mmCIF file of C-alpha atoms in Angstrom:
data_model
loop_
_atom_site.group_PDB
_atom_site.id
_atom_site.type_symbol
_atom_site.label_atom_id
_atom_site.label_comp_id
_atom_site.label_asym_id
_atom_site.label_seq_id
_atom_site.Cartn_x
_atom_site.Cartn_y
_atom_site.Cartn_z
ATOM 1 C CA MET A 10 27.388 17.108 17.605
ATOM 2 C CA ASN A 11 26.646 18.028 21.140
ATOM 3 C CA PRO A 12 29.983 17.683 23.118
ATOM 4 C CA LEU A 13 28.264 15.930 25.922
ATOM 5 C CA ILE A 14 26.959 13.240 23.566
ATOM 6 C CA THR A 15 30.514 13.025 22.118
ATOM 7 C CA LEU A 16 31.907 12.493 25.515
ATOM 8 C CA ALA A 17 29.567 9.770 26.320
ATOM 9 C CA LEU A 18 30.203 8.098 22.947
ATOM 10 C CA GLN A 19 33.952 8.189 23.749
ATOM 11 C CA GLN A 20 33.270 5.976 26.729
ATOM 12 C CA LEU A 21 31.229 3.408 24.714
ATOM 13 C CA PRO A 22 34.032 1.052 23.825
ATOM 14 C CA ALA A 23 35.074 0.667 27.505
ATOM 15 C CA VAL A 24 31.393 0.031 28.462
ATOM 16 C CA LEU A 25 31.092 -2.625 25.696
ATOM 17 C CA GLU A 26 34.226 -4.308 26.981
ATOM 18 C CA ALA A 27 32.687 -4.458 30.352
ATOM 19 C CA ILE A 28 29.546 -5.969 28.932
ATOM 20 C CA LYS A 29 31.413 -8.416 26.903
ATOM 21 C CA ALA A 30 33.520 -9.465 29.780
ATOM 22 C CA ALA A 31 30.538 -10.040 31.882
ATOM 23 C CA HIS A 32 28.970 -12.320 29.351
ATOM 24 C CA ALA A 33 32.008 -14.202 28.035
ATOM 25 C CA GLN A 34 31.173 -17.880 27.340
ATOM 26 C CA VAL A 35 33.318 -20.729 28.666
ATOM 27 C CA ASN A 36 35.439 -22.656 26.138
ATOM 28 C CA PRO A 37 35.580 -26.259 27.419
ATOM 29 C CA THR A 38 38.778 -26.919 25.568
ATOM 30 C CA LEU A 39 40.697 -24.324 27.594
ATOM 31 C CA PRO A 40 42.159 -24.964 31.073
ATOM 32 C CA PRO A 41 40.294 -23.291 34.027
ATOM 33 C CA LEU A 42 41.747 -20.063 35.378
ATOM 34 C CA THR A 43 43.933 -20.414 38.392
ATOM 35 C CA ASP A 44 44.041 -18.103 41.455
ATOM 36 C CA ALA A 45 47.629 -16.966 40.518
ATOM 37 C CA GLU A 46 46.451 -15.972 37.056
ATOM 38 C CA ALA A 47 43.447 -14.180 38.295
ATOM 39 C CA ILE A 48 45.655 -12.235 40.783
ATOM 40 C CA ALA A 49 48.124 -11.483 37.912
ATOM 41 C CA ILE A 50 45.047 -10.104 35.873
ATOM 42 C CA ALA A 51 44.036 -7.813 38.748
ATOM 43 C CA ARG A 52 47.564 -6.656 39.281
ATOM 44 C CA ALA A 53 48.055 -5.866 35.572
ATOM 45 C CA ALA A 54 44.749 -3.956 35.458
ATOM 46 C CA LEU A 55 45.824 -1.926 38.595
ATOM 47 C CA ASP A 56 49.376 -1.222 37.109
ATOM 48 C CA SER A 57 47.880 -0.261 33.783
ATOM 49 C CA THR A 58 45.353 2.120 34.962
ATOM 50 C CA GLU A 59 47.594 3.667 37.609
ATOM 51 C CA ALA A 60 50.121 4.425 34.857
ATOM 52 C CA LYS A 61 47.442 6.422 33.089
ATOM 53 C CA ASP A 62 46.601 8.429 36.222
ATOM 54 C CA ASP A 63 50.435 9.259 36.697
ATOM 55 C CA LEU A 64 50.720 10.299 33.094
ATOM 56 C CA TRP A 65 47.791 12.680 33.267
ATOM 57 C CA LEU A 66 48.831 14.148 36.567
ATOM 58 C CA ALA A 67 52.371 14.615 35.320
ATOM 59 C CA ALA A 68 51.039 16.689 32.441
ATOM 60 C CA HIS A 69 48.624 18.712 34.595
ATOM 61 C CA PRO A 70 50.753 19.747 37.626
ATOM 62 C CA SER A 71 48.623 21.639 40.039
ATOM 63 C CA MET B 18 -0.109 19.662 19.438
ATOM 64 C CA LYS B 19 3.487 18.479 19.117
ATOM 65 C CA SER B 20 4.090 14.778 19.597
ATOM 66 C CA LEU B 21 6.519 13.613 22.286
ATOM 67 C CA TRP B 22 8.889 12.544 19.445
ATOM 68 C CA THR B 23 9.234 16.025 17.963
ATOM 69 C CA ALA B 24 9.046 17.744 21.353
ATOM 70 C CA GLU B 25 11.832 15.710 22.978
ATOM 71 C CA PRO B 26 13.760 13.688 20.469
ATOM 72 C CA THR B 27 16.919 13.641 22.361
ATOM 73 C CA MET B 28 15.277 12.040 25.372
ATOM 74 C CA ILE B 29 13.515 9.391 23.373
ATOM 75 C CA LEU B 30 16.698 8.478 21.449
ATOM 76 C CA ALA B 31 18.793 8.250 24.662
ATOM 77 C CA VAL B 32 16.127 5.941 26.077
ATOM 78 C CA VAL B 33 16.350 3.803 22.951
ATOM 79 C CA SER B 34 20.101 3.675 23.368
ATOM 80 C CA ALA B 35 19.654 2.740 26.977
ATOM 81 C CA GLY B 36 17.302 -0.052 25.986
ATOM 82 C CA ILE B 37 19.776 -1.548 23.546
ATOM 83 C CA ALA B 38 22.564 -1.298 26.143
ATOM 84 C CA LEU B 39 20.397 -3.019 28.700
ATOM 85 C CA ALA B 40 19.275 -5.751 26.229
ATOM 86 C CA ILE B 41 22.975 -6.535 25.688
ATOM 87 C CA GLY B 42 23.645 -6.345 29.424
ATOM 88 C CA PHE B 43 21.022 -8.907 30.007
ATOM 89 C CA GLY B 44 22.262 -11.267 27.390
ATOM 90 C CA ALA B 45 21.049 -10.298 23.879
ATOM 91 C CA HIS B 46 23.339 -11.479 21.250
ATOM 92 C CA ILE B 47 24.528 -8.296 19.591
ATOM 93 C CA SER B 48 28.245 -7.990 18.662
ATOM 94 C CA THR B 49 30.484 -5.014 19.439
ATOM 95 C CA GLN B 50 30.537 -3.988 15.787
ATOM 96 C CA GLN B 51 26.741 -4.060 15.492
ATOM 97 C CA MET B 52 26.418 -2.193 18.639
ATOM 98 C CA GLY B 53 28.804 0.401 17.322
ATOM 99 C CA LEU B 54 26.714 0.737 14.072
ATOM 100 C CA ILE B 55 23.546 1.026 15.989
ATOM 101 C CA MET B 56 25.070 3.785 18.211
ATOM 102 C CA ALA B 57 26.451 5.580 15.146
ATOM 103 C CA PHE B 58 22.994 5.553 13.592
ATOM 104 C CA VAL B 59 21.316 6.659 16.703
ATOM 105 C CA ALA B 60 23.817 9.594 16.982
ATOM 106 C CA ALA B 61 23.272 10.644 13.399
ATOM 107 C CA VAL B 62 19.523 10.597 13.831
ATOM 108 C CA LEU B 63 19.933 12.504 17.083
ATOM 109 C CA GLY B 64 21.961 15.166 15.356
ATOM 110 C CA LEU B 65 19.410 15.521 12.513
ATOM 111 C CA ILE B 66 16.345 15.774 14.829
ATOM 112 C CA ASN B 67 18.213 18.070 17.162
ATOM 113 C CA ARG B 68 18.960 20.446 14.302
ATOM 114 C CA SER B 69 15.310 20.450 13.350
ATOM 115 C CA GLN B 70 14.424 21.590 16.827
ATOM 116 C CA VAL B 71 16.821 24.550 17.219
ATOM 117 C CA THR B 72 16.620 28.139 15.937
ATOM 118 C CA SER B 73 19.034 29.320 13.298
ATOM 119 C CA PRO B 74 21.266 32.273 14.011
ATOM 120 C CA ALA B 75 19.423 34.255 11.409
ATOM 121 C CA ALA B 76 16.078 33.805 13.028
ATOM 122 C CA LEU B 77 17.553 34.609 16.391
ATOM 123 C CA GLN B 78 18.583 38.062 15.035
ATOM 124 C CA ASN B 79 15.015 38.817 14.353
ATOM 125 C CA MET B 80 13.699 37.873 17.897
ATOM 126 C CA THR B 81 13.056 40.569 20.541
ATOM 127 C CA PRO B 82 14.838 40.155 23.892
ATOM 128 C CA GLN B 83 11.432 39.238 25.434
ATOM 129 C CA THR B 84 10.693 36.528 22.878
ATOM 130 C CA LEU B 85 14.161 35.151 23.316
ATOM 131 C CA ALA B 86 14.010 35.041 27.162
ATOM 132 C CA THR B 87 10.689 33.289 27.008
ATOM 133 C CA ALA B 88 11.925 30.587 24.588
ATOM 134 C CA GLN B 89 15.056 30.090 26.729
ATOM 135 C CA ASP B 90 13.057 29.679 29.972
ATOM 136 C CA ALA B 91 10.815 27.206 28.211
ATOM 137 C CA ALA B 92 13.662 25.105 26.920
ATOM 138 C CA GLN B 93 15.734 24.995 30.258
ATOM 139 C CA PRO B 94 14.072 21.840 31.862
ATOM 140 C CA VAL B 95 14.568 19.864 28.609
ATOM 141 C CA LYS B 96 18.152 21.089 28.339
ATOM 142 C CA ASP B 97 18.814 20.055 31.924
ATOM 143 C CA VAL B 98 17.418 16.466 31.189
ATOM 144 C CA VAL B 99 19.310 16.244 27.946
ATOM 145 C CA LYS B 100 22.646 17.140 29.609
ATOM 146 C CA LYS B 101 22.224 14.152 31.900
ATOM 147 C CA LEU B 102 21.059 11.581 29.425
ATOM 148 C CA PRO B 103 24.271 10.547 27.552
ATOM 149 C CA ALA B 104 26.113 9.757 30.739
ATOM 150 C CA LEU B 105 22.986 8.155 32.175
ATOM 151 C CA PHE B 106 22.501 5.596 29.328
ATOM 152 C CA LEU B 107 26.120 4.435 29.616
ATOM 153 C CA ALA B 108 25.800 4.170 33.398
ATOM 154 C CA ILE B 109 22.791 2.029 32.862
ATOM 155 C CA ALA B 110 24.700 -0.165 30.474
ATOM 156 C CA LEU B 111 27.488 -0.498 33.090
ATOM 157 C CA LEU B 112 24.976 -1.642 35.534
ATOM 158 C CA GLY B 113 23.668 -4.177 32.966
ATOM 159 C CA ALA B 114 27.218 -5.504 32.795
ATOM 160 C CA SER B 115 27.587 -5.771 36.604
ATOM 161 C CA SER B 116 24.293 -7.596 36.739
ATOM 162 C CA ALA B 117 26.214 -10.655 35.632
ATOM 163 C CA CYS B 118 28.411 -10.183 38.542
ATOM 164 C CA SER B 119 29.729 -13.764 38.911
ATOM 165 C CA VAL B 120 31.926 -13.767 35.877
ATOM 166 C CA ALA B 121 31.956 -17.260 34.470
ATOM 167 C CA SER B 122 34.832 -16.997 32.239
ATOM 168 C CA VAL B 123 37.912 -14.929 31.366
ATOM 169 C CA GLY B 124 39.124 -15.275 27.828
ATOM 170 C CA GLY B 125 37.080 -18.358 27.505
ATOM 171 C CA ARG B 126 38.568 -19.964 30.563
ATOM 172 C CA SER B 127 36.194 -21.151 33.307
ATOM 173 C CA THR B 128 36.557 -19.416 36.714
ATOM 174 C CA ALA B 129 34.663 -22.238 38.513
ATOM 175 C CA GLN B 130 37.865 -23.533 40.143
ATOM 176 C CA LEU B 131 38.920 -20.210 41.758
ATOM 177 C CA THR B 132 39.105 -19.944 45.482
ATOM 178 C CA ALA B 133 38.303 -16.619 47.452
ATOM 179 C CA PRO B 134 41.533 -14.794 46.564
ATOM 180 C CA GLY B 135 41.053 -15.580 42.826
ATOM 181 C CA VAL B 136 37.497 -14.435 42.947
ATOM 182 C CA GLN B 137 38.343 -11.332 44.745
ATOM 183 C CA ALA B 138 41.110 -10.557 42.267
ATOM 184 C CA LEU B 139 38.633 -10.892 39.384
ATOM 185 C CA HIS B 140 36.244 -8.626 41.261
ATOM 186 C CA THR B 141 39.081 -6.043 41.555
ATOM 187 C CA ALA B 142 39.617 -6.162 37.778
ATOM 188 C CA GLU B 143 35.941 -5.820 37.066
ATOM 189 C CA VAL B 144 35.637 -2.741 39.283
ATOM 190 C CA VAL B 145 38.739 -1.185 37.880
ATOM 191 C CA ARG B 146 37.103 -1.312 34.438
ATOM 192 C CA VAL B 147 34.167 0.593 35.879
ATOM 193 C CA ILE B 148 36.091 3.211 37.783
ATOM 194 C CA ASP B 149 38.179 3.704 34.664
ATOM 195 C CA VAL B 150 35.042 5.035 32.883
ATOM 196 C CA ILE B 151 34.813 7.774 35.583
ATOM 197 C CA ARG B 152 38.408 8.800 35.171
ATOM 198 C CA ASP B 153 38.329 8.629 31.303
ATOM 199 C CA THR B 154 35.177 10.663 31.177
ATOM 200 C CA ALA B 155 36.810 13.368 33.245
ATOM 201 C CA VAL B 156 40.097 13.236 31.279
ATOM 202 C CA ASP B 157 38.192 13.192 27.808
ATOM 203 C CA GLY B 158 35.837 15.921 29.043
ATOM 204 C CA GLU B 159 38.899 18.059 30.159
ATOM 205 C CA ALA B 160 40.479 17.635 26.795
ATOM 206 C CA THR B 161 37.410 19.004 24.878
ATOM 207 C CA LYS B 162 36.702 21.655 27.633
ATOM 208 C CA VAL B 163 33.431 20.044 28.746
ATOM 209 C CA ILE B 164 34.818 19.412 32.228
ATOM 210 C CA SER B 165 37.218 21.765 33.927
ATOM 211 C CA THR B 166 40.733 21.041 34.614
ATOM 212 C CA PRO B 167 40.537 21.285 38.407
ATOM 213 C CA THR B 168 37.663 18.873 38.356
ATOM 214 C CA ALA B 169 39.500 16.426 36.261
ATOM 215 C CA ALA B 170 42.437 16.611 38.600
ATOM 216 C CA VAL B 171 40.097 15.747 41.522
ATOM 217 C CA VAL B 172 38.745 12.777 39.669
ATOM 218 C CA VAL B 173 42.222 11.437 38.610
ATOM 219 C CA LYS B 174 43.563 11.890 42.129
ATOM 220 C CA ALA B 175 40.512 9.944 43.534
ATOM 221 C CA HIS B 176 41.025 7.395 40.958
ATOM 222 C CA LYS B 177 44.538 6.856 41.909
ATOM 223 C CA ALA B 178 43.630 6.623 45.571
ATOM 224 C CA ILE B 179 41.100 3.951 44.725
ATOM 225 C CA VAL B 180 43.753 2.011 42.774
ATOM 226 C CA GLU B 181 46.242 2.352 45.676
ATOM 227 C CA THR B 182 43.672 1.138 48.138
ATOM 228 C CA MET B 183 42.924 -1.902 46.031
ATOM 229 C CA ARG B 184 46.541 -2.622 45.839
ATOM 230 C CA GLN B 185 47.215 -2.383 49.466
ATOM 231 C CA LEU B 186 44.030 -4.084 50.663
ATOM 232 C CA PRO B 187 43.278 -6.753 48.091
ATOM 233 C CA ASN B 188 40.762 -8.523 50.209
ATOM 234 C CA GLY B 189 39.244 -5.475 52.034
ATOM 235 C CA TRP B 190 39.076 -2.388 49.920
ATOM 236 C CA LYS B 191 35.292 -2.162 49.460
ATOM 237 C CA ALA B 192 34.456 0.148 52.404
ATOM 238 C CA THR B 193 37.388 2.520 51.719
ATOM 239 C CA VAL B 194 36.547 2.710 47.999
ATOM 240 C CA LEU B 195 32.944 3.500 48.670
ATOM 241 C CA ILE B 196 33.959 6.325 50.992
ATOM 242 C CA ILE B 197 36.316 7.668 48.301
ATOM 243 C CA LEU B 198 33.587 7.582 45.667
ATOM 244 C CA ALA B 199 31.067 9.284 48.038
ATOM 245 C CA GLN B 200 33.573 11.994 48.769
ATOM 246 C CA LEU B 201 34.380 12.448 45.103
ATOM 247 C CA LYS B 202 30.725 12.926 44.274
ATOM 248 C CA SER B 203 30.270 15.537 46.993
ATOM 249 C CA ASP B 204 33.374 17.415 46.006
ATOM 250 C CA LEU B 205 32.449 17.861 42.324
ATOM 251 C CA PRO B 206 31.153 21.203 41.176
ATOM 252 C CA ALA B 207 27.390 20.911 40.223
ATOM 253 C CA ALA B 208 28.156 21.605 36.450
ATOM 254 C CA ASP B 209 30.598 18.735 36.303
ATOM 255 C CA ARG B 210 28.543 16.437 38.705
ATOM 256 C CA VAL B 211 25.870 16.220 36.017
ATOM 257 C CA GLN B 212 28.242 14.342 33.804
ATOM 258 C CA LEU B 213 30.141 12.282 36.286
ATOM 259 C CA ALA B 214 27.555 11.245 38.914
ATOM 260 C CA PRO B 215 25.813 8.575 36.870
ATOM 261 C CA TYR B 216 29.249 6.800 36.342
ATOM 262 C CA ILE B 217 30.008 7.190 40.108
ATOM 263 C CA ASP B 218 26.577 5.759 41.014
ATOM 264 C CA ALA B 219 27.131 2.867 38.625
ATOM 265 C CA ALA B 220 30.560 2.247 40.221
ATOM 266 C CA VAL B 221 28.984 2.318 43.728
ATOM 267 C CA ASN B 222 26.326 -0.173 42.649
ATOM 268 C CA THR B 223 28.652 -2.381 40.858
ATOM 269 C CA ILE B 224 30.845 -2.678 43.989
ATOM 270 C CA LYS B 225 27.885 -3.464 46.096
ATOM 271 C CA ALA B 226 26.777 -6.064 43.541
ATOM 272 C CA VAL B 227 30.039 -7.927 43.090
ATOM 273 C CA ILE B 228 31.182 -7.804 46.660
ATOM 274 C CA GLN B 229 28.610 -8.963 49.122
#
């Protein structure tokens, strides 16, 4: 298969996750999200993705 | 005369893919598994039709240099479009996701009671998801030699700068991040920009959509 198509398909799961997250339905039996929890979610996302950056940069020193 | 289908199958299939992604982005009820199956099918059909449109090595050996050059010149505009399309359809899908910019729930939990800091934090997480696609495309492309190592390094460093900005300015990162993305786009070599620019544009539009 064309490597450019393969490359795009590799990103498909992340794109689908973004779409799913944008359209998630509210479950009325669950408690509403708090500010502290939202901030913790953002912090975890930042920590996790920065760790991937550091890992790649460590493996590819310029 | 050739039909559009046989003349430019890749373009048509990519448009079909974009249509499916857009339909989901705007609320069509298709599960992740169903989407995966559809995309696998589209990719398989794409491969088959592409194969029917290319010349075999044996036939190439019988072409004169003049015939070969003419054929290559005629195919170039289509090739340029085809190079951009895979990234383009995913970028369109990302934009479809960001169209629902006021996320109503996280893990089934309502976000209705969040105040400004909580909403801002969710916007940050949403934009991280989009900029990750830029970084992951560069890293995956570098691993498969589709994108050069220096370009991937530029992208990863820009991604890290964005993350650090978001961490340091949780309520005011928008302007700085947009500048970093604009700089990244202009710094990319033309050959790699084709693959990465649609994702950068999607990230810019997402940021503008989620943060007024």
